[in-house]
Amino acid sequence: MNPINNPYAPGAGTRPPELAGRDELRETIRIALERVRAGRPTKSILMVGLRGAGKTVLLGRMRDDAETTAIHTMQVEAPENRSLPSILAPEFRQALLRLSRNARAVELATRALRGLAGFAKALKVRYQDIEVGFDFDPEPGLADNGDLEHDLQALLEVAGAAAKSAGTALAIFVDELQYVQEDELAALITALHRTGQRNLPVVLVGAGLPQLPGRMGRAKSYAERLFDFPIVGALSAEAAAIAIVKPANDQNVHVNSDALERIIWETHRYPYFLQEWGKHAWDAADASPITLRDVEVASRTAIAALDESFFRVRFDRLTPLEKKYLRAMSELGPGPHRSGDISDQLDREVTSLGPTRGQLIAKGMIWSPSHGDTAFTVPLFDEFMKRIMPGNDWKQ
Ligand SMILES: Nc1ncnc2c1ncn2[C@@H]1O[C@H](COP(=O)(O)OP(=O)(O)OP(=O)(O)O)[C@@H](O)[C@H]1O
Ligand SMILES: [Mg+2]
């Protein structure tokens, strides 16, 4: 069918035509934000899920939801190689400038902007990547110690006080939170703990890979009590069906039930794969309805497309030894696997592979569901590894 009308949207953070199966989580966040605004004790929420599960688009939608109810939001993505203060500072500035336009908040928001100026100046020595415009001079003694834990706490407190005076809340959305350094996570946790104790309306809505709860716990042992960690996983069969059928039906295209079943089976109900299969099935079909035969064609082209993009970009960032490690894992199946079983595949000692495993965790390729276990963070990566490194040559 005409590719111009193809509704499906595979891509990183690309909004799907139908955000299926996430109403419950959106409602959870809505309630949390309203509780924060009302000054009631509320846990911050960190959503965890595998690659392509739909965390980024969900965060984006939640932010839109919040904005429509006049909650003040900030949104950042933690990249692998930048400091948390450097990514937060410019967003803080925008949020505080917006707050300062509210007559009730102008005084406290201005004070918070002074705090931000002190924060950025004092921390620039340690975090040279901080770049933020100054609207006011710093207030001596306010968030300007040069110590992240202390200064972030002070900054969140004045910002929270400003939001409170405007009758709103400040919701900080952070994606890819697992990339934030542990000491910076610790500072963030402490600061949120503090605003919580003082009933200030500040809340974190984060997203990250499954290693995130463990990282938070290591950063501050009490983190587990401060946060909820809902899982953003594969969709239910019902939601997966909606994700495929609704966008087609909206254009008067029917999807045969055996075709739909095949898509659900092939994709394991993972959002990214559903979009990819939907797109290719649409392109394969000549006209409505989309048939099983179309999906069979789509399976080949969809896998080829994933191999070229979704899987490939991750593979290309690996060293030869890291590739070997993941190939050995895939030999054992989808996982999780015991570290000993993986090293046996490679005829190596577990300890000698420790650094490789550590690098793969840092790159967000694998995680450890429990001590000594290792699992992929990318769904179906085991099958990809076998396609890209076929045969037994990798064992040498
Ligand atoms: N609930 C959903 N229903 C249908 N499609 C979805 C849904 N959520 C996400 N998608 C689609 O899945 C793909 C991946 O979404 P997204 O980039 O948000 O995942 P992610 O979890 O952030 O992945 P990564 O860990 O790689 O950043 C996108 O193409 C998006 O349109
Ligand atoms: Mg994402």
Short mmCIF file of C-alpha atoms and ligand atoms in Angstrom, two decimals:
data_model
loop_
_atom_site.label_atom_id
_atom_site.label_comp_id
_atom_site.label_asym_id
_atom_site.label_seq_id
_atom_site.Cartn_x
_atom_site.Cartn_y
_atom_site.Cartn_z
CA MET A 1 0.00 0.00 0.00
CA ASN A 2 1.03 3.57 -0.42
CA PRO A 3 4.09 4.09 1.81
CA ILE A 4 3.19 7.76 2.15
CA ASN A 5 0.19 6.76 4.26
CA ASN A 6 2.08 4.16 6.29
CA PRO A 7 1.13 5.05 9.88
CA TYR A 8 3.68 2.93 11.79
CA ALA A 9 6.64 4.65 13.36
CA PRO A 10 9.66 2.52 14.26
CA GLY A 11 12.44 4.65 15.70
CA ALA A 12 14.14 5.78 18.89
CA GLY A 13 11.70 8.00 20.74
CA THR A 14 9.43 8.24 17.67
CA ARG A 15 5.83 8.75 18.70
CA PRO A 16 3.69 5.75 17.82
CA PRO A 17 0.39 6.25 15.99
CA GLU A 18 -1.30 4.60 18.99
CA LEU A 19 0.30 4.55 22.43
CA ALA A 20 -1.17 1.20 23.42
CA GLY A 21 -1.38 -0.38 26.86
CA ARG A 22 0.11 2.41 28.94
CA ASP A 23 -2.99 4.06 30.41
CA GLU A 24 -2.44 2.56 33.84
CA LEU A 25 1.10 3.93 34.11
CA ARG A 26 -0.03 7.34 32.88
CA GLU A 27 -2.69 7.35 35.56
CA THR A 28 -0.12 6.38 38.21
CA ILE A 29 1.99 9.37 37.22
CA ARG A 30 -1.00 11.69 37.09
CA ILE A 31 -1.94 10.74 40.63
CA ALA A 32 1.66 11.13 41.83
CA LEU A 33 1.94 14.61 40.33
CA GLU A 34 -1.37 15.74 41.81
CA ARG A 35 -0.32 14.42 45.21
CA VAL A 36 2.95 16.31 45.00
CA ARG A 37 1.15 19.48 44.01
CA ALA A 38 -1.18 19.04 46.99
CA GLY A 39 1.84 18.70 49.30
CA ARG A 40 1.18 15.06 50.15
CA PRO A 41 4.00 12.54 50.62
CA THR A 42 4.71 10.95 47.25
CA LYS A 43 7.40 8.69 45.89
CA SER A 44 9.27 9.66 42.78
CA ILE A 45 8.85 7.17 39.95
CA LEU A 46 11.53 5.50 37.89
CA MET A 47 10.30 3.39 35.01
CA VAL A 48 12.53 0.56 33.93
CA GLY A 49 12.49 -1.44 30.75
CA LEU A 50 14.53 -3.01 28.01
CA ARG A 51 15.66 -1.22 24.86
CA GLY A 52 12.76 -0.34 22.58
CA ALA A 53 10.09 -1.02 25.21
CA GLY A 54 8.70 2.49 24.86
CA LYS A 55 10.16 4.40 27.82
CA THR A 56 11.08 7.56 25.93
CA VAL A 57 7.74 8.04 24.19
CA LEU A 58 5.95 7.30 27.44
CA LEU A 59 7.98 9.92 29.31
CA GLY A 60 7.19 12.41 26.54
CA ARG A 61 3.49 11.68 26.77
CA MET A 62 3.52 11.96 30.54
CA ARG A 63 5.22 15.30 30.25
CA ASP A 64 2.50 16.50 27.87
CA ASP A 65 -0.13 15.18 30.27
CA ALA A 66 1.51 17.12 33.11
CA GLU A 67 1.81 20.34 31.13
CA THR A 68 -1.88 20.31 30.27
CA THR A 69 -2.65 20.37 33.98
CA ALA A 70 -0.26 23.30 34.53
CA ILE A 71 2.48 21.33 36.26
CA HIS A 72 5.87 22.82 35.49
CA THR A 73 8.15 20.31 33.84
CA MET A 74 11.75 19.87 32.83
CA GLN A 75 12.94 17.12 30.54
CA VAL A 76 16.46 15.87 29.96
CA GLU A 77 18.16 12.80 28.61
CA ALA A 78 21.30 11.72 30.42
CA PRO A 79 23.95 11.07 27.80
CA GLU A 80 26.81 8.69 28.48
CA ASN A 81 29.49 11.33 28.83
CA ARG A 82 28.06 14.44 30.40
CA SER A 83 27.52 15.40 33.97
CA LEU A 84 24.10 15.57 35.55
CA PRO A 85 24.48 19.23 36.63
CA SER A 86 25.41 20.24 33.09
CA ILE A 87 22.28 18.72 31.58
CA LEU A 88 19.99 19.93 34.36
CA ALA A 89 21.17 23.53 34.62
CA PRO A 90 19.76 24.89 31.31
CA GLU A 91 16.43 23.15 31.92
CA PHE A 92 16.27 24.56 35.42
CA ARG A 93 16.81 28.00 33.97
CA GLN A 94 13.92 27.61 31.51
CA ALA A 95 11.58 26.24 34.16
CA LEU A 96 12.45 28.99 36.65
CA LEU A 97 12.09 31.75 34.07
CA ARG A 98 8.63 30.41 33.25
CA LEU A 99 7.75 30.28 36.94
CA SER A 100 8.98 33.82 37.44
CA ARG A 101 6.26 35.03 35.06
CA ASN A 102 3.71 33.99 37.66
CA ALA A 103 3.01 36.99 39.90
CA ARG A 104 2.74 34.84 43.02
CA ALA A 105 6.06 33.13 42.34
CA VAL A 106 8.17 35.95 40.99
CA GLU A 107 10.07 36.60 44.19
CA LEU A 108 10.96 33.01 44.99
CA ALA A 109 11.62 32.12 41.36
CA THR A 110 14.04 35.02 41.13
CA ARG A 111 15.77 33.77 44.24
CA ALA A 112 15.97 30.31 42.69
CA LEU A 113 17.55 31.83 39.58
CA ARG A 114 20.14 33.41 41.83
CA GLY A 115 20.66 30.00 43.36
CA LEU A 116 21.15 28.55 39.89
CA ALA A 117 23.79 31.16 39.09
CA GLY A 118 25.69 30.30 42.27
CA PHE A 119 25.23 26.58 41.58
CA ALA A 120 26.66 26.80 38.07
CA LYS A 121 29.57 29.08 38.99
CA ALA A 122 30.64 27.05 42.00
CA LEU A 123 30.34 23.67 40.29
CA LYS A 124 32.03 24.71 37.07
CA VAL A 125 35.40 23.97 38.62
CA ARG A 126 34.46 20.32 39.00
CA TYR A 127 32.03 19.96 36.07
CA GLN A 128 33.55 21.96 33.28
CA ASP A 129 30.72 21.06 30.92
CA ILE A 130 28.21 23.29 32.75
CA GLU A 131 27.00 26.04 30.39
CA VAL A 132 24.03 28.13 31.41
CA GLY A 133 22.97 31.73 30.99
CA PHE A 134 22.81 33.90 34.11
CA ASP A 135 19.81 36.13 34.58
CA PHE A 136 20.74 37.34 38.06
CA ASP A 137 23.82 37.55 40.26
CA PRO A 138 24.33 34.71 42.72
CA GLU A 139 23.16 35.11 46.29
CA PRO A 140 26.22 34.45 48.45
CA GLY A 141 25.76 31.23 50.40
CA LEU A 142 22.90 29.92 48.27
CA ALA A 143 23.73 26.66 46.45
CA ASP A 144 27.29 27.83 45.88
CA ASN A 145 29.44 25.51 48.01
CA GLY A 146 30.92 23.75 45.02
CA ASP A 147 29.75 20.42 46.40
CA LEU A 148 27.07 18.79 44.24
CA GLU A 149 25.26 16.99 47.04
CA HIS A 150 24.80 20.15 49.04
CA ASP A 151 24.19 22.55 46.17
CA LEU A 152 21.67 20.44 44.29
CA GLN A 153 19.72 20.05 47.50
CA ALA A 154 19.70 23.82 48.05
CA LEU A 155 18.72 24.47 44.45
CA LEU A 156 15.84 21.96 44.51
CA GLU A 157 14.63 23.49 47.74
CA VAL A 158 14.43 27.06 46.43
CA ALA A 159 12.96 25.86 43.13
CA GLY A 160 10.40 23.79 45.04
CA ALA A 161 9.51 26.76 47.21
CA ALA A 162 8.96 28.86 44.07
CA ALA A 163 6.72 26.18 42.53
CA LYS A 164 4.77 25.93 45.76
CA SER A 165 4.15 29.68 45.87
CA ALA A 166 2.67 29.43 42.37
CA GLY A 167 0.38 26.57 43.43
CA THR A 168 2.07 24.20 41.02
CA ALA A 169 4.67 21.43 41.14
CA LEU A 170 7.99 20.91 39.45
CA ALA A 171 8.28 17.56 37.68
CA ILE A 172 11.74 16.60 36.45
CA PHE A 173 11.68 14.03 33.65
CA VAL A 174 15.01 12.25 33.12
CA ASP A 175 15.54 9.62 30.44
CA GLU A 176 18.44 7.12 30.33
CA LEU A 177 19.01 7.61 34.04
CA GLN A 178 21.26 4.55 34.20
CA TYR A 179 24.02 6.57 32.53
CA VAL A 180 24.26 9.06 35.41
CA GLN A 181 27.38 8.55 37.57
CA GLU A 182 26.73 7.02 40.96
CA ASP A 183 27.89 10.05 42.98
CA GLU A 184 25.62 12.30 40.91
CA LEU A 185 22.72 9.88 41.42
CA ALA A 186 23.44 10.00 45.14
CA ALA A 187 23.22 13.79 45.09
CA LEU A 188 19.93 13.66 43.22
CA ILE A 189 18.49 11.13 45.66
CA THR A 190 19.55 13.21 48.67
CA ALA A 191 18.06 16.35 47.18
CA LEU A 192 14.73 14.63 46.48
CA HIS A 193 14.73 13.12 49.94
CA ARG A 194 15.10 16.59 51.37
CA THR A 195 12.36 18.23 49.31
CA GLY A 196 10.11 15.30 50.24
CA GLN A 197 10.76 15.81 53.94
CA ARG A 198 9.89 19.47 53.58
CA ASN A 199 6.73 18.75 51.55
CA LEU A 200 8.02 20.80 48.65
CA PRO A 201 6.34 19.99 45.33
CA VAL A 202 9.28 18.48 43.43
CA VAL A 203 9.15 15.04 41.87
CA LEU A 204 11.38 12.99 39.60
CA VAL A 205 9.92 10.89 36.81
CA GLY A 206 12.78 8.90 35.37
CA ALA A 207 13.32 6.09 32.93
CA GLY A 208 16.18 3.72 32.37
CA LEU A 209 17.41 0.21 31.73
CA PRO A 210 16.76 -2.57 34.25
CA GLN A 211 20.09 -1.98 35.99
CA LEU A 212 18.74 1.33 37.29
CA PRO A 213 17.19 0.15 40.61
CA GLY A 214 20.47 -1.55 41.53
CA ARG A 215 22.48 1.55 40.70
CA MET A 216 20.16 3.71 42.77
CA GLY A 217 20.44 1.32 45.71
CA ARG A 218 24.22 1.37 45.52
CA ALA A 219 24.25 5.17 45.30
CA LYS A 220 22.09 5.52 48.45
CA SER A 221 20.90 2.54 50.42
CA TYR A 222 17.56 4.16 51.26
CA ALA A 223 16.78 4.88 47.58
CA GLU A 224 14.48 1.87 47.34
CA ARG A 225 12.13 3.42 49.86
CA LEU A 226 12.01 6.77 48.07
CA PHE A 227 11.13 5.48 44.62
CA ASP A 228 8.72 3.20 42.84
CA PHE A 229 10.13 1.26 39.92
CA PRO A 230 7.27 0.29 37.60
CA ILE A 231 8.21 -1.89 34.66
CA VAL A 232 7.71 -0.77 31.07
CA GLY A 233 7.63 -4.15 29.41
CA ALA A 234 6.29 -5.96 26.41
CA LEU A 235 2.62 -5.12 25.77
CA SER A 236 -0.22 -7.45 26.66
CA ALA A 237 -1.56 -9.38 23.67
CA GLU A 238 -4.61 -7.14 23.71
CA ALA A 239 -2.58 -3.92 23.70
CA ALA A 240 -0.23 -5.25 21.02
CA ALA A 241 -3.26 -5.98 18.85
CA ILE A 242 -4.50 -2.43 19.33
CA ALA A 243 -1.07 -1.02 18.47
CA ILE A 244 -1.26 -2.77 15.10
CA VAL A 245 -4.94 -2.74 14.25
CA LYS A 246 -6.03 0.74 15.29
CA PRO A 247 -3.68 2.75 13.03
CA ALA A 248 -4.67 0.53 10.08
CA ASN A 249 -8.39 0.75 10.80
CA ASP A 250 -8.11 4.52 11.02
CA GLN A 251 -7.31 4.38 7.31
CA ASN A 252 -9.97 1.78 6.55
CA VAL A 253 -7.40 -0.99 6.28
CA HIS A 254 -8.30 -4.35 7.80
CA VAL A 255 -5.76 -6.75 9.34
CA ASN A 256 -6.65 -10.45 9.05
CA SER A 257 -6.64 -12.26 12.37
CA ASP A 258 -4.01 -14.83 11.35
CA ALA A 259 -1.80 -11.98 10.10
CA LEU A 260 -2.21 -10.18 13.42
CA GLU A 261 -1.42 -13.30 15.39
CA ARG A 262 1.76 -13.80 13.42
CA ILE A 263 2.88 -10.23 14.09
CA ILE A 264 2.23 -10.63 17.79
CA TRP A 265 4.16 -13.87 17.85
CA GLU A 266 7.15 -12.61 15.84
CA THR A 267 7.52 -9.37 17.83
CA HIS A 268 7.09 -10.89 21.28
CA ARG A 269 4.81 -7.84 21.78
CA TYR A 270 7.77 -5.43 22.06
CA PRO A 271 6.74 -1.94 20.99
CA TYR A 272 9.71 -1.25 18.73
CA PHE A 273 9.25 -4.53 16.90
CA LEU A 274 5.49 -4.02 16.60
CA GLN A 275 6.12 -0.72 14.79
CA GLU A 276 8.72 -2.32 12.54
CA TRP A 277 6.45 -5.26 11.61
CA GLY A 278 3.46 -3.00 11.16
CA LYS A 279 5.40 -0.80 8.79
CA HIS A 280 6.73 -3.66 6.71
CA ALA A 281 3.42 -5.49 6.59
CA TRP A 282 1.74 -2.33 5.33
CA ASP A 283 4.37 -1.91 2.64
CA ALA A 284 4.11 -5.58 1.62
CA ALA A 285 0.32 -5.51 1.20
CA ASP A 286 -1.13 -4.46 -2.15
CA ALA A 287 -4.46 -3.50 -0.66
CA SER A 288 -6.65 -4.09 2.40
CA PRO A 289 -6.73 -6.54 4.11
CA ILE A 290 -3.20 -7.19 5.36
CA THR A 291 -2.82 -10.97 5.07
CA LEU A 292 -0.63 -13.66 6.61
CA ARG A 293 1.28 -13.81 3.34
CA ASP A 294 2.07 -10.08 3.65
CA VAL A 295 3.35 -10.62 7.19
CA GLU A 296 5.58 -13.47 6.00
CA VAL A 297 7.20 -11.09 3.53
CA ALA A 298 7.34 -8.41 6.22
CA SER A 299 9.16 -10.71 8.65
CA ARG A 300 12.12 -10.94 6.29
CA THR A 301 12.31 -7.22 5.52
CA ALA A 302 11.62 -6.18 9.11
CA ILE A 303 14.44 -8.36 10.45
CA ALA A 304 16.78 -6.98 7.78
CA ALA A 305 15.82 -3.44 8.76
CA LEU A 306 16.38 -4.15 12.46
CA ASP A 307 19.74 -5.72 11.69
CA GLU A 308 20.74 -2.56 9.83
CA SER A 309 19.59 -0.10 12.47
CA PHE A 310 18.22 -1.05 15.89
CA PHE A 311 20.68 -3.92 16.47
CA ARG A 312 23.51 -2.66 14.29
CA VAL A 313 24.10 0.69 16.05
CA ARG A 314 24.60 -1.19 19.29
CA PHE A 315 26.84 -3.84 17.76
CA ASP A 316 29.09 -1.24 16.15
CA ARG A 317 29.93 0.27 19.54
CA LEU A 318 31.43 -2.97 20.83
CA THR A 319 35.07 -4.03 21.04
CA PRO A 320 36.02 -7.42 19.54
CA LEU A 321 36.12 -9.02 22.99
CA GLU A 322 32.72 -7.57 23.93
CA LYS A 323 31.27 -8.98 20.71
CA LYS A 324 32.71 -12.36 21.57
CA TYR A 325 31.20 -12.23 25.04
CA LEU A 326 27.73 -11.43 23.69
CA ARG A 327 28.09 -14.10 21.01
CA ALA A 328 28.92 -16.64 23.70
CA MET A 329 25.83 -15.54 25.63
CA SER A 330 23.64 -15.90 22.58
CA GLU A 331 24.92 -19.43 22.07
CA LEU A 332 23.21 -20.24 25.36
CA GLY A 333 19.85 -18.73 24.30
CA PRO A 334 17.88 -15.64 25.29
CA GLY A 335 19.02 -15.79 28.94
CA PRO A 336 19.60 -14.83 31.69
CA HIS A 337 22.79 -16.85 31.95
CA ARG A 338 25.28 -17.67 34.70
CA SER A 339 28.64 -15.93 34.29
CA GLY A 340 30.34 -19.32 34.61
CA ASP A 341 28.37 -20.76 31.71
CA ILE A 342 29.33 -17.81 29.52
CA SER A 343 33.02 -18.07 30.33
CA ASP A 344 32.89 -21.84 29.73
CA GLN A 345 31.71 -21.10 26.20
CA LEU A 346 34.86 -19.04 25.71
CA ASP A 347 37.19 -21.39 27.60
CA ARG A 348 38.11 -18.60 29.96
CA GLU A 349 38.07 -17.99 33.69
CA VAL A 350 35.07 -16.00 34.97
CA THR A 351 37.38 -13.46 36.63
CA SER A 352 39.34 -12.77 33.45
CA LEU A 353 36.08 -11.75 31.74
CA GLY A 354 34.96 -9.53 34.62
CA PRO A 355 36.20 -6.28 33.02
CA THR A 356 34.48 -7.10 29.70
CA ARG A 357 31.24 -7.83 31.49
CA GLY A 358 31.60 -4.55 33.40
CA GLN A 359 32.11 -2.56 30.20
CA LEU A 360 29.06 -4.18 28.62
CA ILE A 361 26.97 -3.21 31.64
CA ALA A 362 28.31 0.37 31.48
CA LYS A 363 27.40 0.53 27.79
CA GLY A 364 23.90 -0.61 28.65
CA MET A 365 24.11 -3.84 26.64
CA ILE A 366 23.61 -6.30 29.48
CA TRP A 367 22.47 -6.23 33.07
CA SER A 368 22.46 -8.46 36.07
CA PRO A 369 18.98 -9.59 37.19
CA SER A 370 20.55 -11.25 40.23
CA HIS A 371 24.06 -11.90 41.48
CA GLY A 372 26.12 -13.78 38.91
CA ASP A 373 23.39 -13.67 36.28
CA THR A 374 23.66 -11.80 33.01
CA ALA A 375 20.88 -10.85 30.60
CA PHE A 376 20.59 -8.79 27.43
CA THR A 377 19.01 -5.33 27.67
CA VAL A 378 18.00 -5.51 24.01
CA PRO A 379 15.16 -7.94 23.28
CA LEU A 380 16.00 -10.63 20.70
CA PHE A 381 19.66 -9.60 20.67
CA ASP A 382 20.69 -13.25 21.01
CA GLU A 383 19.17 -14.06 17.64
CA PHE A 384 20.82 -11.03 16.06
CA MET A 385 24.25 -12.07 17.39
CA LYS A 386 23.86 -15.45 15.76
CA ARG A 387 22.94 -13.85 12.45
CA ILE A 388 25.81 -11.38 12.47
CA MET A 389 28.45 -13.80 13.77
CA PRO A 390 27.33 -17.14 12.31
CA GLY A 391 29.19 -20.42 12.64
CA ASN A 392 31.94 -21.16 15.15
CA ASP A 393 34.75 -18.79 14.13
CA TRP A 394 34.05 -16.55 17.10
CA LYS A 395 35.31 -19.29 19.43
CA GLN A 396 38.89 -18.79 18.19
N1 LIG B 1 2.79 1.81 23.90
C1 LIG B 1 3.23 1.72 22.65
N2 LIG B 1 2.44 1.28 21.66
C2 LIG B 1 2.89 1.20 20.41
N3 LIG B 1 4.12 1.56 20.02
C3 LIG B 1 4.97 2.01 20.95
C4 LIG B 1 4.56 2.13 22.30
N4 LIG B 1 5.60 2.60 23.01
C5 LIG B 1 6.61 2.79 22.14
N5 LIG B 1 6.25 2.43 20.89
C6 LIG B 1 7.14 2.48 19.72
O1 LIG B 1 8.30 1.71 20.06
C7 LIG B 1 9.48 2.32 19.59
C8 LIG B 1 10.46 2.51 20.72
O2 LIG B 1 9.99 3.46 21.65
P1 LIG B 1 11.01 4.26 22.61
O3 LIG B 1 12.09 4.86 21.82
O4 LIG B 1 10.18 5.12 23.48
O5 LIG B 1 11.61 3.05 23.46
P2 LIG B 1 12.69 3.13 24.62
O6 LIG B 1 12.24 2.21 25.69
O7 LIG B 1 12.94 4.54 24.99
O8 LIG B 1 13.97 2.52 23.92
P3 LIG B 1 15.53 2.77 24.27
O9 LIG B 1 15.80 2.02 25.55
O10 LIG B 1 16.27 2.17 23.11
O11 LIG B 1 15.73 4.25 24.39
C9 LIG B 1 9.05 3.59 18.88
O12 LIG B 1 9.01 3.33 17.50
C10 LIG B 1 7.66 3.87 19.41
O13 LIG B 1 6.84 4.50 18.45
MG MG B 2 14.59 5.70 24.99
#
